[in-house]
């Protein structure tokens, strides 16, 4: 397994130096060959890092997918200098020392496996939020399974996936960029696994803590559909999410931001459209998540 090269991409705003150092220590403590790490300062200086950790400082914040794409390219075009790339939130912490080795084993055992989504757990309680289990049947986070998307700040990707389908959609800036990549990977024949034994400790948070949350979620949901779904499914998918959003009874301010983002999703350019094949739609459906929800 040691012949498989593993790298890690971590983006930071420079405002969590202690957490970043703890994460880097957990990566350095992985069993097997050392994991090569690139830390991307997304519009900010990178705090002090241990010797051997490479850094890239961007003059402006490119957003989560844009920053991670820069990290991918730091390992050569499409990340080809390594076989696997870990993507880890800068305030996370690898709970076990064998995570990198488990990734090597999983990808070596299944040549069609393209992406692994880790389990995110609160470091104090050990609990996993329902939203961090990337499937509809999310009541048992300890059950590993094949899935249709993955968690952006706690995952591993075979770099051949980037070579074949491209990187993350930089236009998204924040929200749903993982599903966009996941759908393209699935359409190309790759598989995605959720692994409960690969754990990233991360403090429990709410996604709505970000001021742009409601606008970005709505805009990128439209872009996701426009870019990836067959034309017949676009209105169905977006209609379902409109109803789900209203059923959750957001505040008036949140709803105003959501509808503003929804409108922007139709009026702004979303990048190239490459609708998935109908057999991919059926594949998603068989995996328990048809692309209408």
PDB file of C-alpha atoms in Angstrom:
ATOM      1  CA  UNK A   1       0.000   0.000   0.000  1.00  0.00           C
ATOM      2  CA  UNK A   2       2.913   2.346   0.655  1.00  0.00           C
ATOM      3  CA  UNK A   3       3.509   2.887  -3.090  1.00  0.00           C
ATOM      4  CA  UNK A   4       0.256   4.866  -3.276  1.00  0.00           C
ATOM      5  CA  UNK A   5       1.051   8.573  -2.886  1.00  0.00           C
ATOM      6  CA  UNK A   6      -1.292  10.615  -0.706  1.00  0.00           C
ATOM      7  CA  UNK A   7      -1.482  14.392  -0.524  1.00  0.00           C
ATOM      8  CA  UNK A   8      -3.691  16.756   1.447  1.00  0.00           C
ATOM      9  CA  UNK A   9      -5.211  20.115   0.568  1.00  0.00           C
ATOM     10  CA  UNK A  10      -6.206  22.487   3.354  1.00  0.00           C
ATOM     11  CA  UNK A  11      -7.564  25.973   2.713  1.00  0.00           C
ATOM     12  CA  UNK A  12      -7.497  28.599   5.434  1.00  0.00           C
ATOM     13  CA  UNK A  13      -8.514  32.181   6.056  1.00  0.00           C
ATOM     14  CA  UNK A  14      -5.642  32.437   8.518  1.00  0.00           C
ATOM     15  CA  UNK A  15      -7.944  32.967  11.493  1.00  0.00           C
ATOM     16  CA  UNK A  16      -7.584  29.564  13.176  1.00  0.00           C
ATOM     17  CA  UNK A  17      -3.830  29.047  13.644  1.00  0.00           C
ATOM     18  CA  UNK A  18      -4.108  26.737  16.665  1.00  0.00           C
ATOM     19  CA  UNK A  19      -6.704  24.508  14.995  1.00  0.00           C
ATOM     20  CA  UNK A  20      -4.686  24.437  11.768  1.00  0.00           C
ATOM     21  CA  UNK A  21      -1.561  23.350  13.635  1.00  0.00           C
ATOM     22  CA  UNK A  22      -3.492  20.572  15.399  1.00  0.00           C
ATOM     23  CA  UNK A  23      -4.847  19.358  12.063  1.00  0.00           C
ATOM     24  CA  UNK A  24      -1.403  19.385  10.483  1.00  0.00           C
ATOM     25  CA  UNK A  25      -0.041  17.395  13.432  1.00  0.00           C
ATOM     26  CA  UNK A  26      -2.799  14.807  12.948  1.00  0.00           C
ATOM     27  CA  UNK A  27      -1.904  14.527   9.252  1.00  0.00           C
ATOM     28  CA  UNK A  28       1.805  14.216  10.053  1.00  0.00           C
ATOM     29  CA  UNK A  29       0.970  11.430  12.515  1.00  0.00           C
ATOM     30  CA  UNK A  30      -0.638   9.191   9.879  1.00  0.00           C
ATOM     31  CA  UNK A  31       0.765   5.699   9.520  1.00  0.00           C
ATOM     32  CA  UNK A  32       2.554   4.725   6.330  1.00  0.00           C
ATOM     33  CA  UNK A  33       4.435   7.002   3.975  1.00  0.00           C
ATOM     34  CA  UNK A  34       4.204  10.693   4.859  1.00  0.00           C
ATOM     35  CA  UNK A  35       1.253  12.652   3.493  1.00  0.00           C
ATOM     36  CA  UNK A  36       2.423  15.667   1.491  1.00  0.00           C
ATOM     37  CA  UNK A  37       0.453  18.763   2.517  1.00  0.00           C
ATOM     38  CA  UNK A  38      -0.390  22.024   0.765  1.00  0.00           C
ATOM     39  CA  UNK A  39      -2.041  24.815   2.768  1.00  0.00           C
ATOM     40  CA  UNK A  40      -3.754  27.493   0.682  1.00  0.00           C
ATOM     41  CA  UNK A  41      -4.222  30.937   2.206  1.00  0.00           C
ATOM     42  CA  UNK A  42      -7.505  31.956   0.599  1.00  0.00           C
ATOM     43  CA  UNK A  43      -7.018  35.709   0.392  1.00  0.00           C
ATOM     44  CA  UNK A  44      -4.998  35.764   3.603  1.00  0.00           C
ATOM     45  CA  UNK A  45      -1.505  34.959   4.853  1.00  0.00           C
ATOM     46  CA  UNK A  46      -0.909  31.392   6.004  1.00  0.00           C
ATOM     47  CA  UNK A  47      -0.063  31.080   9.726  1.00  0.00           C
ATOM     48  CA  UNK A  48       3.193  29.438  10.725  1.00  0.00           C
ATOM     49  CA  UNK A  49       3.242  25.800   9.646  1.00  0.00           C
ATOM     50  CA  UNK A  50       5.678  22.953  10.330  1.00  0.00           C
ATOM     51  CA  UNK A  51       8.705  22.472   8.125  1.00  0.00           C
ATOM     52  CA  UNK A  52       7.905  20.521   4.981  1.00  0.00           C
ATOM     53  CA  UNK A  53       4.346  21.824   4.630  1.00  0.00           C
ATOM     54  CA  UNK A  54       3.985  23.777   1.385  1.00  0.00           C
ATOM     55  CA  UNK A  55       1.962  26.964   1.300  1.00  0.00           C
ATOM     56  CA  UNK A  56       0.231  29.043  -1.368  1.00  0.00           C
ATOM     57  CA  UNK A  57      -1.066  32.520  -0.533  1.00  0.00           C
ATOM     58  CA  UNK A  58      -3.774  33.895  -2.816  1.00  0.00           C
ATOM     59  CA  UNK A  59      -4.231  37.674  -3.152  1.00  0.00           C
ATOM     60  CA  UNK A  60      -8.014  37.282  -2.945  1.00  0.00           C
ATOM     61  CA  UNK A  61     -10.556  34.850  -1.555  1.00  0.00           C
ATOM     62  CA  UNK A  62     -11.524  32.514  -4.425  1.00  0.00           C
ATOM     63  CA  UNK A  63     -14.139  30.709  -2.371  1.00  0.00           C
ATOM     64  CA  UNK A  64     -14.008  27.129  -1.178  1.00  0.00           C
ATOM     65  CA  UNK A  65     -13.961  25.369  -4.578  1.00  0.00           C
ATOM     66  CA  UNK A  66     -11.615  27.933  -6.111  1.00  0.00           C
ATOM     67  CA  UNK A  67      -9.189  27.638  -3.207  1.00  0.00           C
ATOM     68  CA  UNK A  68      -9.268  23.864  -3.302  1.00  0.00           C
ATOM     69  CA  UNK A  69      -8.658  23.871  -7.053  1.00  0.00           C
ATOM     70  CA  UNK A  70      -5.472  25.861  -6.439  1.00  0.00           C
ATOM     71  CA  UNK A  71      -4.453  23.234  -3.910  1.00  0.00           C
ATOM     72  CA  UNK A  72      -5.100  20.459  -6.423  1.00  0.00           C
ATOM     73  CA  UNK A  73      -2.929  22.157  -9.044  1.00  0.00           C
ATOM     74  CA  UNK A  74      -0.115  22.523  -6.491  1.00  0.00           C
ATOM     75  CA  UNK A  75       0.299  18.755  -6.928  1.00  0.00           C
ATOM     76  CA  UNK A  76       0.686  19.111 -10.690  1.00  0.00           C
ATOM     77  CA  UNK A  77      -2.046  19.408 -13.335  1.00  0.00           C
ATOM     78  CA  UNK A  78      -5.145  17.737 -11.920  1.00  0.00           C
ATOM     79  CA  UNK A  79      -3.111  16.688  -8.878  1.00  0.00           C
ATOM     80  CA  UNK A  80      -1.346  13.986 -10.888  1.00  0.00           C
ATOM     81  CA  UNK A  81       1.822  14.027  -8.743  1.00  0.00           C
ATOM     82  CA  UNK A  82      -0.109  12.022  -6.133  1.00  0.00           C
ATOM     83  CA  UNK A  83      -2.678   9.227  -6.369  1.00  0.00           C
ATOM     84  CA  UNK A  84      -5.076  10.397  -3.654  1.00  0.00           C
ATOM     85  CA  UNK A  85      -5.887  13.825  -2.279  1.00  0.00           C
ATOM     86  CA  UNK A  86      -7.412  14.435   1.138  1.00  0.00           C
ATOM     87  CA  UNK A  87      -9.489  17.604   1.562  1.00  0.00           C
ATOM     88  CA  UNK A  88      -9.731  18.675   5.181  1.00  0.00           C
ATOM     89  CA  UNK A  89     -11.312  21.672   6.937  1.00  0.00           C
ATOM     90  CA  UNK A  90      -8.707  23.742   8.752  1.00  0.00           C
ATOM     91  CA  UNK A  91     -10.590  23.457  12.065  1.00  0.00           C
ATOM     92  CA  UNK A  92     -10.892  19.687  11.786  1.00  0.00           C
ATOM     93  CA  UNK A  93      -8.698  16.925  13.194  1.00  0.00           C
ATOM     94  CA  UNK A  94      -8.121  13.385  11.955  1.00  0.00           C
ATOM     95  CA  UNK A  95      -9.358  11.164  14.771  1.00  0.00           C
ATOM     96  CA  UNK A  96      -7.268   8.127  13.862  1.00  0.00           C
ATOM     97  CA  UNK A  97      -3.709   7.577  12.703  1.00  0.00           C
ATOM     98  CA  UNK A  98      -4.654   4.972  10.105  1.00  0.00           C
ATOM     99  CA  UNK A  99      -6.989   7.114   7.959  1.00  0.00           C
ATOM    100  CA  UNK A 100      -4.486   7.585   5.143  1.00  0.00           C
ATOM    101  CA  UNK A 101      -3.727   3.854   5.123  1.00  0.00           C
ATOM    102  CA  UNK A 102      -7.456   3.026   5.085  1.00  0.00           C
ATOM    103  CA  UNK A 103      -7.794   5.286   2.052  1.00  0.00           C
ATOM    104  CA  UNK A 104      -4.908   3.569   0.295  1.00  0.00           C
ATOM    105  CA  UNK A 105      -6.475   0.174   0.982  1.00  0.00           C
ATOM    106  CA  UNK A 106      -9.962   1.226  -0.129  1.00  0.00           C
ATOM    107  CA  UNK A 107      -8.850   2.715  -3.442  1.00  0.00           C
ATOM    108  CA  UNK A 108      -6.507  -0.201  -4.156  1.00  0.00           C
ATOM    109  CA  UNK A 109      -9.280  -2.735  -3.480  1.00  0.00           C
ATOM    110  CA  UNK A 110     -11.835  -1.071  -5.767  1.00  0.00           C
ATOM    111  CA  UNK A 111     -10.528   0.483  -9.007  1.00  0.00           C
ATOM    112  CA  UNK A 112     -13.961   2.059  -9.667  1.00  0.00           C
ATOM    113  CA  UNK A 113     -13.988   3.909  -6.327  1.00  0.00           C
ATOM    114  CA  UNK A 114     -13.380   7.586  -7.004  1.00  0.00           C
ATOM    115  CA  UNK A 115     -14.330   9.450  -3.826  1.00  0.00           C
ATOM    116  CA  UNK A 116     -14.585   8.650  -0.107  1.00  0.00           C
ATOM    117  CA  UNK A 117     -16.640  10.793   2.250  1.00  0.00           C
ATOM    118  CA  UNK A 118     -15.439  10.696   5.865  1.00  0.00           C
ATOM    119  CA  UNK A 119     -17.672  10.779   8.931  1.00  0.00           C
ATOM    120  CA  UNK A 120     -17.606  14.125  10.758  1.00  0.00           C
ATOM    121  CA  UNK A 121     -17.955  13.877  14.528  1.00  0.00           C
ATOM    122  CA  UNK A 122     -17.982  16.450  17.315  1.00  0.00           C
ATOM    123  CA  UNK A 123     -14.698  16.109  19.256  1.00  0.00           C
ATOM    124  CA  UNK A 124     -16.426  16.411  22.650  1.00  0.00           C
ATOM    125  CA  UNK A 125     -19.602  14.376  22.182  1.00  0.00           C
ATOM    126  CA  UNK A 126     -18.576  12.099  19.331  1.00  0.00           C
ATOM    127  CA  UNK A 127     -21.953  12.765  17.712  1.00  0.00           C
ATOM    128  CA  UNK A 128     -22.414  13.130  13.960  1.00  0.00           C
ATOM    129  CA  UNK A 129     -24.960  15.657  12.733  1.00  0.00           C
ATOM    130  CA  UNK A 130     -27.615  14.247  10.413  1.00  0.00           C
ATOM    131  CA  UNK A 131     -26.655  16.745   7.697  1.00  0.00           C
ATOM    132  CA  UNK A 132     -23.142  15.288   7.687  1.00  0.00           C
ATOM    133  CA  UNK A 133     -24.339  11.876   6.502  1.00  0.00           C
ATOM    134  CA  UNK A 134     -24.510  12.244   2.694  1.00  0.00           C
ATOM    135  CA  UNK A 135     -27.634  10.169   2.038  1.00  0.00           C
ATOM    136  CA  UNK A 136     -31.380  10.444   2.620  1.00  0.00           C
ATOM    137  CA  UNK A 137     -31.459   7.615   5.190  1.00  0.00           C
ATOM    138  CA  UNK A 138     -29.150   9.399   7.609  1.00  0.00           C
ATOM    139  CA  UNK A 139     -30.426   8.171  10.983  1.00  0.00           C
ATOM    140  CA  UNK A 140     -27.484   5.771  11.476  1.00  0.00           C
ATOM    141  CA  UNK A 141     -24.188   7.607  10.866  1.00  0.00           C
ATOM    142  CA  UNK A 142     -22.237   4.485  11.836  1.00  0.00           C
ATOM    143  CA  UNK A 143     -23.434   2.630   8.736  1.00  0.00           C
ATOM    144  CA  UNK A 144     -21.029   2.889   5.822  1.00  0.00           C
ATOM    145  CA  UNK A 145     -22.606   2.799   2.379  1.00  0.00           C
ATOM    146  CA  UNK A 146     -22.367   3.747  -1.250  1.00  0.00           C
ATOM    147  CA  UNK A 147     -23.627   7.337  -1.712  1.00  0.00           C
ATOM    148  CA  UNK A 148     -24.264   9.982  -4.365  1.00  0.00           C
ATOM    149  CA  UNK A 149     -22.388  12.948  -2.892  1.00  0.00           C
ATOM    150  CA  UNK A 150     -19.738  13.690  -0.260  1.00  0.00           C
ATOM    151  CA  UNK A 151     -18.646  16.134   2.436  1.00  0.00           C
ATOM    152  CA  UNK A 152     -16.412  18.906   1.139  1.00  0.00           C
ATOM    153  CA  UNK A 153     -14.130  19.332   4.156  1.00  0.00           C
ATOM    154  CA  UNK A 154     -13.638  15.666   5.012  1.00  0.00           C
ATOM    155  CA  UNK A 155     -12.975  13.458   2.019  1.00  0.00           C
ATOM    156  CA  UNK A 156     -10.482  11.685  -0.191  1.00  0.00           C
ATOM    157  CA  UNK A 157     -10.497  11.783  -3.988  1.00  0.00           C
ATOM    158  CA  UNK A 158      -8.586   9.634  -6.450  1.00  0.00           C
ATOM    159  CA  UNK A 159      -6.784  12.188  -8.609  1.00  0.00           C
ATOM    160  CA  UNK A 160      -7.743  10.316 -11.769  1.00  0.00           C
ATOM    161  CA  UNK A 161     -11.249  11.673 -11.139  1.00  0.00           C
ATOM    162  CA  UNK A 162      -9.988  15.241 -11.599  1.00  0.00           C
ATOM    163  CA  UNK A 163      -8.053  14.194 -14.686  1.00  0.00           C
ATOM    164  CA  UNK A 164     -11.218  12.749 -16.198  1.00  0.00           C
ATOM    165  CA  UNK A 165     -14.003  15.165 -15.144  1.00  0.00           C
ATOM    166  CA  UNK A 166     -12.180  18.336 -14.067  1.00  0.00           C
ATOM    167  CA  UNK A 167     -11.992  20.127 -10.739  1.00  0.00           C
ATOM    168  CA  UNK A 168     -14.542  21.749  -8.481  1.00  0.00           C
ATOM    169  CA  UNK A 169     -16.800  24.458  -9.968  1.00  0.00           C
ATOM    170  CA  UNK A 170     -15.045  27.663  -8.904  1.00  0.00           C
ATOM    171  CA  UNK A 171     -18.104  29.738  -9.885  1.00  0.00           C
ATOM    172  CA  UNK A 172     -20.044  28.282  -6.950  1.00  0.00           C
ATOM    173  CA  UNK A 173     -17.731  29.952  -4.370  1.00  0.00           C
ATOM    174  CA  UNK A 174     -19.565  28.200  -1.516  1.00  0.00           C
ATOM    175  CA  UNK A 175     -22.267  25.466  -1.326  1.00  0.00           C
ATOM    176  CA  UNK A 176     -23.120  22.431  -3.487  1.00  0.00           C
ATOM    177  CA  UNK A 177     -19.736  22.306  -5.230  1.00  0.00           C
ATOM    178  CA  UNK A 178     -19.239  18.762  -3.908  1.00  0.00           C
ATOM    179  CA  UNK A 179     -22.483  17.511  -5.439  1.00  0.00           C
ATOM    180  CA  UNK A 180     -21.550  19.062  -8.784  1.00  0.00           C
ATOM    181  CA  UNK A 181     -18.274  17.122  -8.795  1.00  0.00           C
ATOM    182  CA  UNK A 182     -20.000  13.991  -7.475  1.00  0.00           C
ATOM    183  CA  UNK A 183     -22.601  13.971 -10.250  1.00  0.00           C
ATOM    184  CA  UNK A 184     -19.919  14.434 -12.913  1.00  0.00           C
ATOM    185  CA  UNK A 185     -17.844  11.638 -11.375  1.00  0.00           C
ATOM    186  CA  UNK A 186     -20.829   9.279 -11.192  1.00  0.00           C
ATOM    187  CA  UNK A 187     -21.716  10.087 -14.801  1.00  0.00           C
ATOM    188  CA  UNK A 188     -18.167   9.107 -15.766  1.00  0.00           C
ATOM    189  CA  UNK A 189     -18.558   5.735 -14.036  1.00  0.00           C
ATOM    190  CA  UNK A 190     -16.864   6.398 -10.684  1.00  0.00           C
ATOM    191  CA  UNK A 191     -18.287   5.293  -7.328  1.00  0.00           C
ATOM    192  CA  UNK A 192     -18.546   7.212  -4.033  1.00  0.00           C
ATOM    193  CA  UNK A 193     -18.427   5.655  -0.561  1.00  0.00           C
ATOM    194  CA  UNK A 194     -19.340   7.035   2.856  1.00  0.00           C
ATOM    195  CA  UNK A 195     -17.019   5.486   5.454  1.00  0.00           C
ATOM    196  CA  UNK A 196     -17.976   5.767   9.103  1.00  0.00           C
ATOM    197  CA  UNK A 197     -14.557   4.491  10.223  1.00  0.00           C
ATOM    198  CA  UNK A 198     -12.713   7.413   8.602  1.00  0.00           C
ATOM    199  CA  UNK A 199     -13.387  10.215  11.052  1.00  0.00           C
ATOM    200  CA  UNK A 200     -12.674  13.928  11.071  1.00  0.00           C
ATOM    201  CA  UNK A 201     -13.321  15.614  14.402  1.00  0.00           C
ATOM    202  CA  UNK A 202     -15.007  18.969  13.828  1.00  0.00           C
ATOM    203  CA  UNK A 203     -16.926  21.237  16.221  1.00  0.00           C
ATOM    204  CA  UNK A 204     -20.696  21.125  15.757  1.00  0.00           C
ATOM    205  CA  UNK A 205     -21.782  24.122  13.677  1.00  0.00           C
ATOM    206  CA  UNK A 206     -24.751  25.367  11.667  1.00  0.00           C
ATOM    207  CA  UNK A 207     -24.205  26.127   7.959  1.00  0.00           C
ATOM    208  CA  UNK A 208     -26.391  29.218   8.287  1.00  0.00           C
ATOM    209  CA  UNK A 209     -23.610  30.874  10.336  1.00  0.00           C
ATOM    210  CA  UNK A 210     -22.290  32.138   6.987  1.00  0.00           C
ATOM    211  CA  UNK A 211     -23.937  35.437   6.006  1.00  0.00           C
ATOM    212  CA  UNK A 212     -24.196  34.349   2.376  1.00  0.00           C
ATOM    213  CA  UNK A 213     -25.641  30.933   3.178  1.00  0.00           C
ATOM    214  CA  UNK A 214     -29.242  31.313   1.981  1.00  0.00           C
ATOM    215  CA  UNK A 215     -28.354  33.184  -1.224  1.00  0.00           C
ATOM    216  CA  UNK A 216     -25.527  30.842  -2.185  1.00  0.00           C
ATOM    217  CA  UNK A 217     -27.514  27.698  -1.435  1.00  0.00           C
ATOM    218  CA  UNK A 218     -30.391  28.836  -3.668  1.00  0.00           C
ATOM    219  CA  UNK A 219     -28.239  30.193  -6.497  1.00  0.00           C
ATOM    220  CA  UNK A 220     -25.987  27.149  -6.599  1.00  0.00           C
ATOM    221  CA  UNK A 221     -28.922  24.755  -6.424  1.00  0.00           C
ATOM    222  CA  UNK A 222     -30.179  26.306  -9.694  1.00  0.00           C
ATOM    223  CA  UNK A 223     -26.686  26.170 -11.189  1.00  0.00           C
ATOM    224  CA  UNK A 224     -26.317  22.530 -10.151  1.00  0.00           C
ATOM    225  CA  UNK A 225     -29.486  21.649 -12.033  1.00  0.00           C
ATOM    226  CA  UNK A 226     -28.733  23.802 -15.059  1.00  0.00           C
ATOM    227  CA  UNK A 227     -25.235  22.354 -15.419  1.00  0.00           C
ATOM    228  CA  UNK A 228     -25.914  18.678 -14.784  1.00  0.00           C
ATOM    229  CA  UNK A 229     -29.511  17.519 -15.127  1.00  0.00           C
ATOM    230  CA  UNK A 230     -31.418  16.450 -18.243  1.00  0.00           C
ATOM    231  CA  UNK A 231     -33.749  19.283 -19.260  1.00  0.00           C
ATOM    232  CA  UNK A 232     -36.873  17.395 -18.181  1.00  0.00           C
ATOM    233  CA  UNK A 233     -35.612  17.073 -14.596  1.00  0.00           C
ATOM    234  CA  UNK A 234     -34.493  20.671 -14.057  1.00  0.00           C
ATOM    235  CA  UNK A 235     -37.956  22.075 -13.158  1.00  0.00           C
ATOM    236  CA  UNK A 236     -38.823  18.973 -11.120  1.00  0.00           C
ATOM    237  CA  UNK A 237     -35.635  19.158  -9.051  1.00  0.00           C
ATOM    238  CA  UNK A 238     -35.926  22.885  -8.419  1.00  0.00           C
ATOM    239  CA  UNK A 239     -39.653  22.676  -7.721  1.00  0.00           C
ATOM    240  CA  UNK A 240     -39.078  20.035  -5.046  1.00  0.00           C
ATOM    241  CA  UNK A 241     -36.385  22.150  -3.383  1.00  0.00           C
ATOM    242  CA  UNK A 242     -38.598  25.228  -3.484  1.00  0.00           C
ATOM    243  CA  UNK A 243     -41.318  23.319  -1.638  1.00  0.00           C
ATOM    244  CA  UNK A 244     -38.833  21.885   0.881  1.00  0.00           C
ATOM    245  CA  UNK A 245     -37.451  25.359   1.562  1.00  0.00           C
ATOM    246  CA  UNK A 246     -40.919  26.789   2.199  1.00  0.00           C
ATOM    247  CA  UNK A 247     -41.826  23.815   4.410  1.00  0.00           C
ATOM    248  CA  UNK A 248     -38.866  24.595   6.675  1.00  0.00           C
ATOM    249  CA  UNK A 249     -40.381  28.025   7.393  1.00  0.00           C
ATOM    250  CA  UNK A 250     -37.254  30.184   7.187  1.00  0.00           C
ATOM    251  CA  UNK A 251     -37.330  33.737   8.504  1.00  0.00           C
ATOM    252  CA  UNK A 252     -38.549  36.496   6.220  1.00  0.00           C
ATOM    253  CA  UNK A 253     -34.990  37.786   5.842  1.00  0.00           C
ATOM    254  CA  UNK A 254     -33.652  34.317   5.023  1.00  0.00           C
ATOM    255  CA  UNK A 255     -36.453  33.722   2.520  1.00  0.00           C
ATOM    256  CA  UNK A 256     -35.763  37.049   0.810  1.00  0.00           C
ATOM    257  CA  UNK A 257     -32.086  36.099   0.462  1.00  0.00           C
ATOM    258  CA  UNK A 258     -33.054  32.636  -0.811  1.00  0.00           C
ATOM    259  CA  UNK A 259     -35.344  33.985  -3.532  1.00  0.00           C
ATOM    260  CA  UNK A 260     -32.677  36.523  -4.492  1.00  0.00           C
ATOM    261  CA  UNK A 261     -30.211  33.673  -4.968  1.00  0.00           C
ATOM    262  CA  UNK A 262     -32.790  31.592  -6.837  1.00  0.00           C
ATOM    263  CA  UNK A 263     -33.305  34.442  -9.300  1.00  0.00           C
ATOM    264  CA  UNK A 264     -29.551  34.949  -9.660  1.00  0.00           C
ATOM    265  CA  UNK A 265     -29.195  31.248 -10.473  1.00  0.00           C
ATOM    266  CA  UNK A 266     -31.294  31.753 -13.596  1.00  0.00           C
ATOM    267  CA  UNK A 267     -29.831  35.082 -14.709  1.00  0.00           C
ATOM    268  CA  UNK A 268     -26.105  34.559 -14.056  1.00  0.00           C
ATOM    269  CA  UNK A 269     -23.790  32.290 -16.021  1.00  0.00           C
ATOM    270  CA  UNK A 270     -23.269  28.914 -14.345  1.00  0.00           C
ATOM    271  CA  UNK A 271     -20.469  27.601 -16.528  1.00  0.00           C
ATOM    272  CA  UNK A 272     -20.667  24.801 -19.107  1.00  0.00           C
ATOM    273  CA  UNK A 273     -23.734  22.570 -19.287  1.00  0.00           C
ATOM    274  CA  UNK A 274     -23.027  18.837 -19.495  1.00  0.00           C
ATOM    275  CA  UNK A 275     -26.265  16.984 -18.678  1.00  0.00           C
ATOM    276  CA  UNK A 276     -25.825  13.554 -17.173  1.00  0.00           C
ATOM    277  CA  UNK A 277     -26.981  10.510 -19.062  1.00  0.00           C
ATOM    278  CA  UNK A 278     -30.310   8.912 -18.184  1.00  0.00           C
ATOM    279  CA  UNK A 279     -28.503   5.789 -17.052  1.00  0.00           C
ATOM    280  CA  UNK A 280     -26.760   7.974 -14.453  1.00  0.00           C
ATOM    281  CA  UNK A 281     -30.177   9.228 -13.332  1.00  0.00           C
ATOM    282  CA  UNK A 282     -31.213   5.595 -12.874  1.00  0.00           C
ATOM    283  CA  UNK A 283     -27.953   4.857 -11.074  1.00  0.00           C
ATOM    284  CA  UNK A 284     -28.587   7.702  -8.620  1.00  0.00           C
ATOM    285  CA  UNK A 285     -32.111   6.427  -8.114  1.00  0.00           C
ATOM    286  CA  UNK A 286     -30.914   2.888  -7.358  1.00  0.00           C
ATOM    287  CA  UNK A 287     -28.456   4.336  -4.825  1.00  0.00           C
ATOM    288  CA  UNK A 288     -31.415   5.872  -2.994  1.00  0.00           C
ATOM    289  CA  UNK A 289     -31.185   9.471  -4.102  1.00  0.00           C
ATOM    290  CA  UNK A 290     -32.875  10.239  -7.432  1.00  0.00           C
ATOM    291  CA  UNK A 291     -31.740  13.643  -8.753  1.00  0.00           C
ATOM    292  CA  UNK A 292     -35.063  15.316  -8.004  1.00  0.00           C
ATOM    293  CA  UNK A 293     -34.314  15.796  -4.278  1.00  0.00           C
TER     294      UNK A 293
END
